[in-house]
Coordinates of C-alpha atoms in Angstrom, one line a residue:
X1 CA 39.3 80.2 46.1
X2 CA 39.3 76.6 47.2
X3 CA 42.8 75.4 48.2
X4 CA 43.6 71.7 48.0
X5 CA 44.3 70.2 51.4
X6 CA 47.4 68.1 52.1
X7 CA 46.8 65.0 54.2
X8 CA 48.5 64.9 57.5
X9 CA 51.4 62.4 57.7
X10 CA 50.4 59.2 59.2
X11 CA 46.7 60.0 58.9
X12 CA 44.5 57.5 57.2
X13 CA 41.0 57.7 55.9
X14 CA 38.6 55.7 58.3
X15 CA 37.2 53.7 55.4
X16 CA 40.6 52.6 54.2
X17 CA 41.8 51.8 57.7
X18 CA 38.8 49.5 58.2
X19 CA 39.4 47.7 54.9
X20 CA 43.1 47.2 55.7
X21 CA 42.1 45.9 59.1
X22 CA 39.8 43.3 57.5
X23 CA 42.4 42.2 55.0
X24 CA 45.1 42.0 57.6
X25 CA 47.3 44.7 56.0
X26 CA 49.5 46.5 58.6
X27 CA 48.8 50.1 59.1
X28 CA 51.3 52.8 58.4
X29 CA 52.2 53.2 62.0
X30 CA 52.8 49.4 62.4
X31 CA 55.1 49.4 59.3
X32 CA 57.1 52.2 60.8
X33 CA 57.4 50.5 64.2
X34 CA 59.7 47.5 63.9
X35 CA 58.6 46.1 67.2
X36 CA 55.1 45.9 66.2
X37 CA 53.9 42.3 65.5
X38 CA 51.6 41.3 62.7
X39 CA 48.1 40.9 64.0
X40 CA 45.5 39.0 61.9
X41 CA 41.9 40.0 62.1
X42 CA 39.6 37.9 64.2
X43 CA 37.9 35.3 62.1
X44 CA 34.2 35.7 61.8
X45 CA 31.9 32.8 61.1
X46 CA 28.8 33.5 59.0
X47 CA 25.9 31.1 58.4
X48 CA 23.6 30.7 55.4
X49 CA 20.8 28.4 54.1
X50 CA 23.0 26.9 51.3
X51 CA 25.3 23.9 51.6
X52 CA 28.3 24.0 49.3
X53 CA 30.2 20.7 49.5
X54 CA 34.0 20.8 49.3
X55 CA 35.7 19.4 46.2
X56 CA 39.0 18.7 47.8
X57 CA 38.3 15.0 48.4
X58 CA 37.0 14.5 44.8
X59 CA 40.0 16.3 43.4
X60 CA 42.4 14.0 45.3
X61 CA 40.6 10.9 44.0
X62 CA 40.7 12.1 40.4
X63 CA 44.2 13.4 40.5
X64 CA 45.5 10.1 39.0
X65 CA 43.4 10.5 35.8
X66 CA 44.0 14.2 35.2
X67 CA 46.0 15.1 32.2
X68 CA 48.7 17.4 33.4
X69 CA 50.5 17.5 30.2
X70 CA 50.2 21.2 29.2
X71 CA 53.2 21.3 27.0
X72 CA 52.8 22.4 23.4
X73 CA 52.1 19.6 20.8
X74 CA 55.1 18.1 19.2
X75 CA 55.6 19.0 15.6
X76 CA 56.1 15.9 13.4
X77 CA 59.4 15.7 11.6
X78 CA 59.8 15.7 7.8
X79 CA 60.5 12.0 7.9
X80 CA 57.2 11.3 9.7
X81 CA 55.4 13.4 7.2
X82 CA 56.9 11.4 4.3
X83 CA 56.0 8.1 5.9
X84 CA 52.4 9.2 6.5
X85 CA 52.0 10.5 2.9
X86 CA 53.5 7.4 1.4
X87 CA 51.2 5.1 3.4
X88 CA 48.1 7.1 2.5
X89 CA 49.1 7.1 -1.2
X90 CA 49.6 3.3 -1.1
X91 CA 46.2 2.8 0.6
X92 CA 44.4 4.9 -2.1
X93 CA 46.1 3.0 -4.9
X94 CA 45.2 -0.3 -3.4
X95 CA 41.5 0.6 -2.7
X96 CA 40.6 2.7 -5.7
X97 CA 42.9 1.4 -8.5
X98 CA 43.3 -2.2 -7.4
X99 CA 47.1 -2.0 -7.3
X100 CA 48.3 -4.6 -4.7
X101 CA 50.2 -3.4 -1.7
X102 CA 53.9 -3.8 -1.6
X103 CA 54.0 -3.5 2.2
X104 CA 54.1 -6.6 4.3
X105 CA 52.7 -5.0 7.4
X106 CA 49.5 -3.1 8.0
X107 CA 49.5 0.7 8.5
X108 CA 50.8 1.8 11.8
X109 CA 51.6 5.2 13.2
X110 CA 54.6 5.6 15.5
X111 CA 53.7 6.5 19.1
X112 CA 55.6 9.7 19.6
X113 CA 54.0 10.1 23.1
X114 CA 55.1 6.7 24.5
X115 CA 57.1 6.8 27.6
X116 CA 56.2 10.4 28.6
X117 CA 55.7 11.1 32.3
X118 CA 52.3 12.4 31.5
X119 CA 51.2 8.9 30.5
X120 CA 51.6 7.8 34.1
X121 CA 49.1 10.4 35.1
X122 CA 46.5 9.2 32.5
X123 CA 46.4 5.7 33.8
X124 CA 44.7 5.1 37.2
X125 CA 47.1 3.9 39.9
X126 CA 44.4 1.7 41.4
X127 CA 41.2 0.0 40.1
X128 CA 39.2 2.1 42.5
X129 CA 40.4 5.3 40.9
X130 CA 38.6 4.6 37.6
X131 CA 35.9 7.1 36.6
X132 CA 32.5 6.0 35.5
X133 CA 31.6 6.5 31.8
X134 CA 35.2 7.3 30.9
X135 CA 35.8 6.1 27.3
X136 CA 38.9 4.0 26.7
X137 CA 40.0 1.2 24.4
X138 CA 39.4 -2.4 25.3
X139 CA 41.9 -4.5 27.1
X140 CA 44.0 -6.8 24.8
X141 CA 43.7 -9.6 27.3
X142 CA 39.9 -9.3 27.5
X143 CA 38.1 -12.5 26.4
X144 CA 35.8 -10.4 24.3
X145 CA 38.6 -8.7 22.5
X146 CA 38.9 -10.1 19.0
X147 CA 40.9 -9.3 15.9
X148 CA 40.7 -5.6 14.9
X149 CA 38.9 -6.5 11.7
X150 CA 36.0 -8.0 13.7
X151 CA 35.4 -5.1 16.0
X152 CA 31.7 -4.0 15.8
X153 CA 32.6 -0.4 16.1
X154 CA 34.6 -0.1 12.8
X155 CA 32.9 2.0 10.1
X156 CA 35.7 2.3 7.6
X157 CA 35.0 2.5 3.8
X158 CA 38.2 0.5 3.2
X159 CA 37.6 -3.0 1.9
X160 CA 37.9 -5.9 4.3
X161 CA 40.3 -7.7 2.0
X162 CA 42.6 -4.8 1.8
X163 CA 45.8 -5.6 3.8
X164 CA 46.4 -1.9 4.3
X165 CA 43.1 -1.2 5.9
X166 CA 42.5 -4.3 7.9
X167 CA 42.6 -2.3 11.1
X168 CA 39.8 0.0 10.2
X169 CA 37.4 -2.1 8.1
X170 CA 33.6 -1.9 8.5
X171 CA 31.9 -4.7 10.3
X172 CA 30.1 -7.3 8.2
X173 CA 26.4 -7.2 8.5
X174 CA 24.8 -10.4 9.7
X175 CA 22.7 -12.0 7.0
X176 CA 18.9 -11.7 7.4
X177 CA 17.4 -15.0 8.7
X178 CA 14.6 -16.4 6.6
X179 CA 12.5 -19.3 7.9
X180 CA 13.1 -22.4 5.8
X181 CA 9.7 -23.9 6.3
X182 CA 6.1 -22.4 5.7
X183 CA 4.3 -21.2 8.8
X184 CA 1.0 -22.5 7.4
X185 CA -0.1 -25.1 4.9
X186 CA -3.6 -25.0 3.4
X187 CA -5.3 -27.9 1.6
X188 CA -6.4 -26.7 -1.9
X189 CA -8.2 -29.6 -3.6
X190 CA -8.6 -29.4 -7.4
X191 CA -5.8 -26.9 -7.8
X192 CA -4.7 -27.6 -11.4
X193 CA -1.2 -28.7 -12.3
X194 CA -1.0 -26.6 -15.4
X195 CA 2.1 -24.5 -16.2
X196 CA 0.2 -22.0 -18.4
X197 CA -2.5 -21.0 -15.8
X198 CA -2.6 -18.3 -13.1
X199 CA -5.0 -19.3 -10.4
X200 CA -3.8 -17.4 -7.3
X201 CA -3.8 -13.7 -6.6
X202 CA -3.6 -11.5 -3.4
X203 CA -5.5 -8.1 -3.4
X204 CA -4.7 -4.8 -1.9
X205 CA -7.6 -5.4 0.5
X206 CA -5.8 -8.4 1.9
X207 CA -8.1 -10.9 0.3
X208 CA -6.7 -14.0 -1.4
X209 CA -8.5 -15.4 -4.5
X210 CA -8.0 -19.0 -5.6
X211 CA -9.4 -20.8 -8.6
X212 CA -10.1 -24.4 -7.8
X213 CA -11.6 -26.4 -10.7
X214 CA -14.9 -24.8 -11.6
X215 CA -15.0 -22.4 -8.5
X216 CA -13.4 -19.3 -7.3
X217 CA -12.9 -18.9 -3.5
X218 CA -12.0 -15.8 -1.5
X219 CA -10.3 -15.8 1.8
X220 CA -10.0 -12.6 3.9
X221 CA -6.9 -12.3 6.0
X222 CA -8.6 -9.8 8.2
X223 CA -11.7 -11.8 9.2
X224 CA -10.5 -15.4 8.2
X225 CA -13.8 -15.7 6.3
X226 CA -14.0 -17.9 3.2
X227 CA -16.5 -17.1 0.5
X228 CA -17.4 -18.9 -2.7
X229 CA -17.5 -16.3 -5.4
X230 CA -18.7 -18.3 -8.4
X231 CA -19.2 -21.8 -9.7
X232 CA -19.2 -22.8 -13.3
X233 CA -20.1 -26.4 -12.8
X234 CA -23.7 -25.8 -13.9
X235 CA -22.9 -23.6 -16.9
X236 CA -23.6 -24.8 -20.4
X237 CA -21.3 -25.8 -21.8
X238 CA -19.5 -26.6 -18.6
X239 CA -16.6 -24.2 -17.9
X240 CA -13.6 -24.0 -15.6
X241 CA -11.4 -21.3 -14.1
X242 CA -8.1 -20.6 -15.8
X243 CA -7.0 -17.3 -14.3
X244 CA -7.8 -14.8 -11.6
X245 CA -6.6 -11.2 -11.2
X246 CA -7.4 -8.4 -8.8
X247 CA -7.8 -4.8 -9.8
X248 CA -5.2 -2.4 -8.3
X249 CA -7.5 -1.2 -5.5
X250 CA -8.8 -4.7 -4.8
X251 CA -12.4 -3.9 -5.4
X252 CA -13.0 -6.0 -8.5
X253 CA -11.9 -9.5 -9.5
X254 CA -11.5 -10.6 -13.1
X255 CA -12.0 -14.3 -13.9
X256 CA -10.7 -15.9 -17.1
X257 CA -12.4 -19.2 -18.2
X258 CA -11.6 -22.1 -20.3
X259 CA -14.3 -21.1 -22.9
X260 CA -12.6 -17.8 -23.6
X261 CA -14.8 -15.5 -21.4
X262 CA -13.5 -12.8 -19.1
X263 CA -15.9 -12.0 -16.2
X264 CA -15.8 -9.0 -14.0
X265 CA -17.0 -9.4 -10.4
X266 CA -17.8 -6.9 -7.6
X267 CA -16.5 -8.8 -4.6
X268 CA -18.2 -6.5 -2.0
X269 CA -21.6 -7.5 -3.4
X270 CA -20.6 -11.0 -4.7
X271 CA -22.1 -10.0 -8.0
X272 CA -20.9 -10.4 -11.6
X273 CA -20.9 -7.0 -13.3
X274 CA -20.3 -8.1 -16.9
X275 CA -18.9 -10.8 -19.2
X276 CA -16.5 -9.8 -22.0
X277 CA -15.9 -11.9 -25.1
X278 CA -13.3 -11.7 -27.7
X279 CA -11.0 -14.8 -27.2
X280 CA -11.5 -18.0 -29.0
X281 CA -9.7 -20.2 -26.5
X282 CA -9.0 -20.3 -22.8
X283 CA -7.8 -17.1 -21.0
X284 CA -4.8 -18.2 -19.0
X285 CA -3.4 -14.8 -17.8
X286 CA -4.6 -11.3 -17.0
X287 CA -3.2 -8.0 -15.8
X288 CA -4.7 -4.7 -14.6
X289 CA -3.6 -1.1 -15.2
X290 CA -6.1 1.3 -13.6
X291 CA -9.3 0.8 -15.6
X292 CA -7.5 -1.2 -18.4
X293 CA -7.7 -5.0 -18.2
X294 CA -5.4 -7.0 -20.4
X295 CA -6.1 -10.7 -21.1
X296 CA -3.9 -13.3 -22.8
X297 CA -5.2 -16.4 -24.4
X298 CA -4.3 -19.7 -26.1
X299 CA -5.5 -18.0 -29.3
X300 CA -2.2 -16.1 -29.2
X301 CA -3.8 -12.7 -28.9
X302 CA -3.8 -10.1 -26.1
X303 CA -6.9 -8.0 -25.7
X304 CA -6.9 -4.6 -24.1
X305 CA -10.3 -3.9 -22.4
X306 CA -11.5 -0.7 -20.9
X307 CA -14.0 -1.8 -18.3
X308 CA -15.7 1.6 -18.5
X309 CA -16.5 1.2 -22.2
X310 CA -19.3 -0.9 -23.6
X311 CA -17.1 -2.7 -26.1
X312 CA -15.6 -6.0 -25.2
X313 CA -12.1 -4.7 -26.0
X314 CA -10.5 -1.6 -27.4
X315 CA -7.2 -3.0 -28.8
X316 CA -6.0 -6.4 -30.0
X317 CA -2.3 -7.0 -29.7
X318 CA -1.0 -9.5 -32.2
X319 CA 2.5 -10.9 -32.3
X320 CA 2.9 -14.2 -30.4
X321 CA 2.9 -17.4 -32.4
X322 CA 1.7 -19.6 -29.5
X323 CA -0.3 -19.4 -26.2
X324 CA 0.2 -16.2 -24.1
X325 CA 1.0 -17.3 -20.6
X326 CA 2.5 -14.3 -18.9
X327 CA 1.3 -10.6 -18.6
X328 CA 2.7 -7.8 -16.4
X329 CA 2.2 -4.0 -16.5
X330 CA 5.1 -1.8 -15.5
X331 CA 4.9 0.2 -12.3
X332 CA 4.3 3.4 -14.2
X333 CA 1.5 1.7 -16.3
X334 CA 3.2 2.8 -19.5
X335 CA 4.4 -0.6 -20.8
X336 CA 3.1 -4.2 -20.6
X337 CA 5.4 -7.2 -21.0
X338 CA 4.0 -10.5 -22.4
X339 CA 5.5 -14.0 -22.5
X340 CA 4.4 -16.9 -24.6
X341 CA 4.9 -20.5 -25.3
X342 CA 6.8 -19.4 -28.4
X343 CA 9.8 -18.6 -26.1
X344 CA 9.3 -14.9 -26.8
X345 CA 9.2 -11.9 -24.5
X346 CA 7.5 -8.8 -25.9
X347 CA 7.1 -5.3 -24.6
X348 CA 4.2 -3.1 -25.8
X349 CA 3.4 0.5 -25.0
X350 CA 0.0 1.8 -24.0
X351 CA -1.3 2.5 -27.6
X352 CA 0.7 0.0 -29.7
X353 CA -0.9 -3.0 -31.4
X354 CA 2.5 -4.6 -32.2
X355 CA 5.5 -5.1 -29.9
X356 CA 7.9 -2.3 -29.6
X357 CA 10.7 -4.5 -28.1
X358 CA 11.3 -8.2 -28.7
X359 CA 13.6 -10.4 -26.6
X360 CA 14.2 -13.9 -28.0
X361 CA 17.0 -15.2 -25.8
X362 CA 14.9 -17.7 -23.9
X363 CA 14.8 -21.4 -25.0
X364 CA 11.4 -22.3 -23.4
X365 CA 8.0 -20.8 -22.6
X366 CA 8.1 -17.5 -20.8
X367 CA 5.5 -17.4 -18.0
X368 CA 7.5 -15.7 -15.2
X369 CA 7.6 -12.0 -15.7
X370 CA 8.3 -9.2 -13.1
X371 CA 9.0 -5.5 -13.3
X372 CA 11.3 -4.0 -10.6
X373 CA 9.7 -1.4 -8.4
X374 CA 13.1 0.0 -7.5
X375 CA 14.6 0.8 -11.0
X376 CA 12.8 2.2 -14.0
X377 CA 12.7 -0.1 -17.0
X378 CA 14.2 -3.1 -15.2
X379 CA 12.4 -6.3 -16.2
X380 CA 13.0 -9.9 -15.1
X381 CA 11.8 -13.0 -16.9
X382 CA 12.1 -16.8 -16.5
X383 CA 12.1 -19.6 -18.9
X384 CA 10.6 -23.1 -18.8
X385 CA 12.2 -26.6 -18.5
X386 CA 14.4 -26.3 -21.5
X387 CA 15.7 -22.9 -20.5
X388 CA 15.9 -22.7 -16.7
X389 CA 17.3 -19.2 -16.7
X390 CA 16.3 -15.9 -15.1
X391 CA 17.2 -13.0 -17.4
X392 CA 17.2 -9.3 -16.7
X393 CA 16.5 -6.6 -19.3
X394 CA 16.5 -2.8 -19.6
X395 CA 13.4 -1.8 -21.5
X396 CA 14.7 1.8 -21.8
X397 CA 17.8 0.9 -23.7
X398 CA 16.6 -2.4 -25.2
X399 CA 19.5 -4.4 -23.8
X400 CA 20.1 -7.6 -21.9
X401 CA 21.7 -7.2 -18.5
X402 CA 22.2 -10.5 -16.9
X403 CA 21.4 -14.2 -17.0
X404 CA 21.3 -16.7 -14.1
X405 CA 21.0 -20.5 -14.7
X406 CA 18.7 -21.7 -11.9
X407 CA 19.0 -25.4 -12.8
X408 CA 15.2 -25.9 -13.0
X409 CA 12.0 -24.7 -14.6
X410 CA 11.2 -21.1 -13.7
X411 CA 7.5 -20.8 -12.9
X412 CA 7.1 -17.4 -11.3
X413 CA 9.0 -14.3 -10.4
X414 CA 8.1 -11.5 -8.0
X415 CA 10.0 -8.5 -6.6
X416 CA 9.9 -7.3 -3.1
X417 CA 8.6 -3.7 -2.8
X418 CA 10.4 -3.1 0.5
X419 CA 14.0 -4.3 -0.4
X420 CA 15.9 -5.0 -3.6
X421 CA 15.2 -8.7 -3.6
X422 CA 13.4 -11.1 -5.9
X423 CA 11.7 -14.5 -5.3
X424 CA 11.4 -17.2 -7.9
X425 CA 9.4 -20.5 -7.8
X426 CA 10.5 -23.5 -9.7
X427 CA 9.3 -26.8 -11.2
X428 CA 11.2 -29.6 -12.7
X429 CA 13.2 -30.9 -11.1
X430 CA 13.7 -29.1 -7.8
X431 CA 10.2 -27.8 -6.9
X432 CA 11.8 -25.1 -4.8
X433 CA 11.5 -21.4 -3.9
X434 CA 14.6 -19.2 -4.0
X435 CA 15.0 -15.7 -2.6
X436 CA 17.7 -13.7 -4.4
X437 CA 19.6 -10.5 -3.6
X438 CA 19.7 -8.2 -6.6
X439 CA 21.9 -7.2 -8.4
X440 CA 24.5 -9.7 -7.1
X441 CA 21.9 -12.6 -7.5
X442 CA 23.3 -14.3 -4.4
X443 CA 20.9 -16.8 -2.8
X444 CA 19.5 -15.7 0.5
X445 CA 17.3 -18.7 1.0
X446 CA 16.2 -21.9 -0.7
X447 CA 12.8 -23.1 0.5
X448 CA 11.5 -26.6 -0.1
X449 CA 8.3 -28.4 0.9
X450 CA 6.2 -28.7 -2.3
X451 CA 6.2 -32.2 -3.9
X452 CA 5.2 -31.0 -7.3
X453 CA 5.9 -27.9 -9.5
X454 CA 5.4 -24.6 -7.6
X455 CA 3.2 -23.1 -10.3
X456 CA 1.5 -20.2 -8.5
X457 CA 2.8 -17.3 -6.5
X458 CA 1.3 -14.2 -4.9
X459 CA 2.6 -11.6 -2.5
X460 CA 0.7 -10.0 0.4
X461 CA -0.2 -6.3 0.3
X462 CA 2.5 -5.5 2.9
X463 CA 5.1 -7.2 0.8
X464 CA 6.3 -9.5 3.5
X465 CA 4.5 -12.8 3.0
X466 CA 4.2 -14.9 -0.1
X467 CA 1.8 -17.7 -0.8
X468 CA 2.7 -20.5 -3.2
X469 CA 0.5 -23.1 -4.8
X470 CA 1.5 -26.4 -6.5
X471 CA 0.1 -29.4 -8.2
X472 CA 0.3 -31.2 -4.9
X473 CA -2.9 -29.3 -4.1
X474 CA -1.5 -27.2 -1.2
X475 CA -1.1 -23.5 -0.5
X476 CA 1.9 -22.7 1.6
X477 CA 2.6 -19.4 3.4
X478 CA 6.2 -18.1 3.9
X479 CA 7.7 -15.1 5.5
X480 CA 10.5 -14.2 3.1
X481 CA 10.8 -10.4 2.8
X482 CA 11.2 -7.7 5.5
X483 CA 8.1 -5.7 6.0
X484 CA 7.8 -1.9 6.3
X485 CA 8.2 -0.5 9.8
X486 CA 4.9 1.2 9.7
X487 CA 3.0 -1.9 9.0
X488 CA 2.8 -5.4 10.4
X489 CA 2.9 -8.8 8.8
X490 CA -0.1 -10.9 8.1
X491 CA -1.7 -12.0 11.3
X492 CA -0.5 -15.5 12.1
X493 CA -3.7 -16.3 13.9
X494 CA -5.8 -15.2 11.0
X495 CA -3.8 -17.4 8.6
X496 CA -4.1 -20.2 11.0
X497 CA -7.9 -20.1 10.9
X498 CA -7.7 -20.5 7.1
X499 CA -6.0 -23.8 7.6
X500 CA -8.9 -24.9 9.8
X501 CA -11.4 -24.0 7.0
X502 CA -11.1 -26.4 4.1
X503 CA -11.8 -24.6 0.8
X504 CA -14.0 -26.7 -1.5

C-alpha cells in the first residue's frame, strides 16, 4: 500500500525554487528571517536578430490628442428630446408639404459636451502635435471657409431654399460649358434655302451626306475623303436633290429628287441599286425603319416602301392636305410621325393607312419632329414662322404635355441620345441654335453664327457633335452634347481637313 508523503517543513521543490528565484520572490526561509534583505535576481541581457522600437516617445507626442474621456455617454433629457422631435417635424413639413417654417433661426443642436475637461485633451497643445491624415472640421477663420450652404461636401436632400436645412444642403452642380462658336465652318455652295427640304444627314458609319443643287456629296469623318455620289445635271428632264436619308446601318443612302423619284444607292460601291416611283411631285423628306423606307412628297402622300420587295411601295398613307415636310420613326419602329404644311402633326402605326392620332395645335408648317430616346412615346414638334413653338406630346395617352414659345421659326429638332437634352435650330428672325434641358426646358446655350435660316441639322453617330446648314451656304460643326465615356468625339483634325476640301 502506497502511503502519501508529507513534505518536510521548509523544504521546497527545486523547480519551484528556481522559478521563485527568477521572479524575485523571497523563499520561505527568507520570509521567516526578518533580517534577510530582498535580493533581486541578476539581470540577464539577451540578444536577437529583431529590432523592436520603443513606443514611449510616440505615446508622449500623441498624448495631447488621445481621447481620455471614458465616461458613459450622457442621456439626453426629456426637454432635449422634445426640442429635437419638434425641429425634425418642422423640417419635414417645410420640405415635403411646403409649409413655411415659423422658426427664425436654423436648426441647431445644443453642445452638451462643451467645456468638458476631455475637450482639452482632444485639441493639440501645439501645432507640432497635429497628426497627419486626422480628419477635422475647417477653421472658421480660414480664407477658404465659406457659408455652410456653399460647402462642396454637403450631400443633403433638403432643398437649398429651405431655411431649416440651410446648413446641410447639397452643393449646386456647376453648369456644363458649351462652346458658343463652331469649331469648324465648311463652305457648301448651292445649298438651297428651302424650308421644306432635308439635305443633310449623318450616318452610323460616320459619313456625312449633303445635297448641293444637282449633286450629292459624301464626306468621311474617318478618312476626310470627299466623294461625289451622283449628279443629276445631265438627266432628262433635269433634276435636283430635295432630300437625303441614311439607312440605320449606314450602308445605303436614299435620295429624293424634284421629279418625284426615290433612288437607293450602295455607297460602298458608289452604285445606284434601284429607282422607285410613286410620287407625282418632289420628295422633300424620308425616314428609315429597318428595311422600310418612308417618303413624303409635295403631292401630300406618304409612301411606305419595302426595299426588299419588287413593288415601288407597299402602303400609301393619305391624310395631309398639303406638302409633307417632316417624317420620323419612333425608336421602337412601331410608329411614324409626319408633319405637313397644313399645320398638322399625325402619328401612324406600322400597318395603318390613315393616322391613328392627330395633333392640330400648331399654327404653321410642322417640319421639326423628334422622338425622345429616353422616354417611350414622348414626341417633340416645332412650328414655322406663324407658330414659333416647340410642343411635347405623349403618343401613348394622346395628350399634349408642354408648349414653349421660342420666338422664332422652328426648323429642326433633335434629341441627345446620351443625356436628356434637345437641340433646336431656328429661322426668322433669330437664325440661332438653342440647347435645352428637358423637361424643365431651360436654355443651356444659345449659338449664333449663321446669317440665314438654320434649315438643316444632323447629329454625329456618337451623339456629341451636330452639324447645321443654312441658306448662307455654310455647314457649321458644334460640340453641344456630352459624349459617352467609351467613345470619343469627332476627330478635330479630320473635320479640319473637310474645311480644306471645298465640296462642289
